[in-house]
Amino acid sequence: MTGTFTINASSFRVDGPPTNAYALCIFENPNGTAIDVIGGQSWTSTFGIYEATIRNSYIGLNVQSGDIAFREGNISNNSYGVMVTNGSHAVGIRESWIYNNSILGLSINNTTDSGNGRIFDNFISNPLASEGNVRQDAGSGNIWNRVGSPSAPNIIGGPQVGGNYWSD
């Protein structure tokens, strides 16, 4: 599914093996979760969301036991921006803006300690979030920096991609 459209009724749920990438979409659900990714480690591919906006929801992006690549997107003005839980083991978030979420920007809890999570080159700014910018709990073996990255502009226009830009 591609194109520019808005999903704003009930949550958009991916339950099972992903088959498509979703791009140029706006997801919002003021009374619940904008996107639920619920799957398993038996998936043969990673569900992709590219250049999308997730906003105005209680939980923006909720990943439970699934793999996801979120790239070049915006996650803003939610109560919780991103929640990753329950054994998710290959979550990639890069070149994205996670900002103005009111309770917590990014929460990673009880993920598989495989080192497959890659979270880098993001702008993360949730200064008014009551629980903070980012919370990472037990079992989270994620990589927060891109080591040996090529000379390419980063998320804030610097000369090289590396970690994330953190703003309080």
mmCIF file of N, CA, C and O in Angstrom, residues 120-155:
data_model
loop_
_atom_site.group_PDB
_atom_site.id
_atom_site.type_symbol
_atom_site.label_atom_id
_atom_site.label_comp_id
_atom_site.label_asym_id
_atom_site.label_seq_id
_atom_site.Cartn_x
_atom_site.Cartn_y
_atom_site.Cartn_z
ATOM 1 N N PHE A 120 19.396 4.777 15.381
ATOM 2 C CA PHE A 120 20.431 5.792 15.188
ATOM 3 C C PHE A 120 19.988 6.841 14.189
ATOM 4 O O PHE A 120 19.054 6.642 13.416
ATOM 5 N N ASP A 121 20.677 7.965 14.235
ATOM 6 C CA ASP A 121 20.437 9.112 13.355
ATOM 7 C C ASP A 121 18.997 9.608 13.449
ATOM 8 O O ASP A 121 18.333 9.863 12.456
ATOM 9 N N ASN A 122 18.518 9.748 14.700
ATOM 10 C CA ASN A 122 17.184 10.270 14.961
ATOM 11 C C ASN A 122 17.289 11.560 15.759
ATOM 12 O O ASN A 122 18.242 11.762 16.510
ATOM 13 N N PHE A 123 16.305 12.411 15.635
ATOM 14 C CA PHE A 123 16.155 13.595 16.463
ATOM 15 C C PHE A 123 15.130 13.233 17.523
ATOM 16 O O PHE A 123 13.978 12.928 17.196
ATOM 17 N N ILE A 124 15.534 13.222 18.790
ATOM 18 C CA ILE A 124 14.648 12.806 19.878
ATOM 19 C C ILE A 124 14.522 13.958 20.862
ATOM 20 O O ILE A 124 15.501 14.321 21.527
ATOM 21 N N SER A 125 13.352 14.552 20.932
ATOM 22 C CA SER A 125 13.131 15.712 21.790
ATOM 23 C C SER A 125 11.723 15.672 22.365
ATOM 24 O O SER A 125 10.744 15.934 21.660
ATOM 25 N N ASN A 126 11.635 15.324 23.628
ATOM 26 C CA ASN A 126 10.358 15.265 24.334
ATOM 27 C C ASN A 126 10.523 15.967 25.681
ATOM 28 O O ASN A 126 10.410 15.357 26.737
ATOM 29 N N PRO A 127 10.818 17.270 25.671
ATOM 30 C CA PRO A 127 11.197 17.977 26.895
ATOM 31 C C PRO A 127 10.099 18.052 27.945
ATOM 32 O O PRO A 127 10.403 18.193 29.132
ATOM 33 N N LEU A 128 8.866 17.933 27.575
ATOM 34 C CA LEU A 128 7.774 18.016 28.542
ATOM 35 C C LEU A 128 7.205 16.656 28.907
ATOM 36 O O LEU A 128 6.217 16.560 29.626
ATOM 37 N N ALA A 129 7.818 15.588 28.403
ATOM 38 C CA ALA A 129 7.325 14.237 28.688
ATOM 39 C C ALA A 129 7.504 13.921 30.168
ATOM 40 O O ALA A 129 8.604 14.038 30.710
ATOM 41 N N SER A 130 6.430 13.530 30.822
ATOM 42 C CA SER A 130 6.474 13.295 32.264
ATOM 43 C C SER A 130 7.397 12.143 32.653
ATOM 44 O O SER A 130 7.943 12.131 33.751
ATOM 45 N N GLU A 131 7.603 11.163 31.764
ATOM 46 C CA GLU A 131 8.496 10.033 32.060
ATOM 47 C C GLU A 131 9.815 10.121 31.298
ATOM 48 O O GLU A 131 10.629 9.213 31.369
ATOM 49 N N GLY A 132 10.027 11.184 30.520
ATOM 50 C CA GLY A 132 11.316 11.409 29.883
ATOM 51 C C GLY A 132 11.354 11.130 28.392
ATOM 52 O O GLY A 132 10.366 10.772 27.768
ATOM 53 N N ASN A 133 12.548 11.323 27.858
ATOM 54 C CA ASN A 133 12.819 11.136 26.438
ATOM 55 C C ASN A 133 12.798 9.661 26.050
ATOM 56 O O ASN A 133 12.086 9.254 25.145
ATOM 57 N N VAL A 134 13.625 8.857 26.745
ATOM 58 C CA VAL A 134 13.808 7.447 26.395
ATOM 59 C C VAL A 134 13.922 6.620 27.660
ATOM 60 O O VAL A 134 14.558 7.030 28.631
ATOM 61 N N ARG A 135 13.323 5.426 27.636
ATOM 62 C CA ARG A 135 13.498 4.463 28.728
ATOM 63 C C ARG A 135 13.820 3.115 28.097
ATOM 64 O O ARG A 135 13.105 2.624 27.229
ATOM 65 N N GLN A 136 14.949 2.535 28.532
ATOM 66 C CA GLN A 136 15.330 1.204 28.063
ATOM 67 C C GLN A 136 15.478 0.318 29.288
ATOM 68 O O GLN A 136 16.246 0.619 30.186
ATOM 69 N N ASP A 137 14.725 -0.785 29.324
ATOM 70 C CA ASP A 137 14.719 -1.674 30.469
ATOM 71 C C ASP A 137 15.460 -2.972 30.166
ATOM 72 O O ASP A 137 16.067 -3.116 29.116
ATOM 73 N N ALA A 138 15.362 -3.922 31.072
ATOM 74 C CA ALA A 138 16.107 -5.179 31.004
ATOM 75 C C ALA A 138 15.938 -5.903 29.677
ATOM 76 O O ALA A 138 14.874 -5.894 29.068
ATOM 77 N N GLY A 139 17.012 -6.548 29.247
ATOM 78 C CA GLY A 139 16.977 -7.387 28.059
ATOM 79 C C GLY A 139 17.023 -6.625 26.754
ATOM 80 O O GLY A 139 16.649 -7.143 25.718
ATOM 81 N N SER A 140 17.466 -5.394 26.802
ATOM 82 C CA SER A 140 17.463 -4.582 25.585
ATOM 83 C C SER A 140 18.873 -4.426 25.052
ATOM 84 O O SER A 140 19.624 -3.570 25.495
ATOM 85 N N GLY A 141 19.261 -5.266 24.109
ATOM 86 C CA GLY A 141 20.600 -5.214 23.530
ATOM 87 C C GLY A 141 20.593 -4.475 22.211
ATOM 88 O O GLY A 141 20.890 -5.046 21.171
ATOM 89 N N ASN A 142 20.233 -3.219 22.247
ATOM 90 C CA ASN A 142 20.116 -2.456 21.018
ATOM 91 C C ASN A 142 21.358 -1.621 20.741
ATOM 92 O O ASN A 142 22.110 -1.284 21.654
ATOM 93 N N ILE A 143 21.557 -1.273 19.503
ATOM 94 C CA ILE A 143 22.687 -0.446 19.083
ATOM 95 C C ILE A 143 22.171 0.966 18.840
ATOM 96 O O ILE A 143 21.246 1.166 18.043
ATOM 97 N N TRP A 144 22.761 1.938 19.536
ATOM 98 C CA TRP A 144 22.302 3.315 19.487
ATOM 99 C C TRP A 144 23.218 4.206 18.662
ATOM 100 O O TRP A 144 22.955 5.394 18.507
ATOM 101 N N ASN A 145 24.309 3.675 18.149
ATOM 102 C CA ASN A 145 25.243 4.442 17.329
ATOM 103 C C ASN A 145 25.599 3.646 16.080
ATOM 104 O O ASN A 145 25.705 2.431 16.123
ATOM 105 N N ARG A 146 25.825 4.336 15.009
ATOM 106 C CA ARG A 146 26.278 3.682 13.786
ATOM 107 C C ARG A 146 27.782 3.858 13.713
ATOM 108 O O ARG A 146 28.276 4.957 13.471
ATOM 109 N N VAL A 147 28.500 2.786 13.913
ATOM 110 C CA VAL A 147 29.954 2.810 13.919
ATOM 111 C C VAL A 147 30.464 2.635 12.491
ATOM 112 O O VAL A 147 29.953 1.836 11.722
ATOM 113 N N GLY A 148 31.489 3.388 12.146
ATOM 114 C CA GLY A 148 32.081 3.278 10.821
ATOM 115 C C GLY A 148 31.162 3.764 9.728
ATOM 116 O O GLY A 148 31.171 3.236 8.620
ATOM 117 N N SER A 149 30.368 4.769 10.045
ATOM 118 C CA SER A 149 29.396 5.239 9.061
ATOM 119 C C SER A 149 30.071 6.080 7.985
ATOM 120 O O SER A 149 31.093 6.708 8.204
ATOM 121 N N PRO A 150 29.485 6.090 6.815
ATOM 122 C CA PRO A 150 30.050 6.888 5.727
ATOM 123 C C PRO A 150 29.864 8.378 6.000
ATOM 124 O O PRO A 150 29.037 8.771 6.800
ATOM 125 N N SER A 151 30.646 9.176 5.337
ATOM 126 C CA SER A 151 30.473 10.612 5.453
ATOM 127 C C SER A 151 29.201 11.001 4.713
ATOM 128 O O SER A 151 29.149 11.005 3.489
ATOM 129 N N ALA A 152 28.191 11.267 5.479
ATOM 130 C CA ALA A 152 26.893 11.673 4.940
ATOM 131 C C ALA A 152 26.244 12.558 5.985
ATOM 132 O O ALA A 152 26.463 12.352 7.180
ATOM 133 N N PRO A 153 25.468 13.527 5.584
ATOM 134 C CA PRO A 153 24.832 14.402 6.571
ATOM 135 C C PRO A 153 23.944 13.618 7.535
ATOM 136 O O PRO A 153 23.252 12.687 7.134
ATOM 137 N N ASN A 154 23.974 14.032 8.809
ATOM 138 C CA ASN A 154 23.114 13.386 9.790
ATOM 139 C C ASN A 154 21.786 14.127 9.913
ATOM 140 O O ASN A 154 21.531 15.086 9.187
ATOM 141 N N ILE A 155 20.961 13.705 10.840
ATOM 142 C CA ILE A 155 19.601 14.201 10.988
ATOM 143 C C ILE A 155 19.528 15.711 11.230
ATOM 144 O O ILE A 155 18.554 16.358 10.855
#
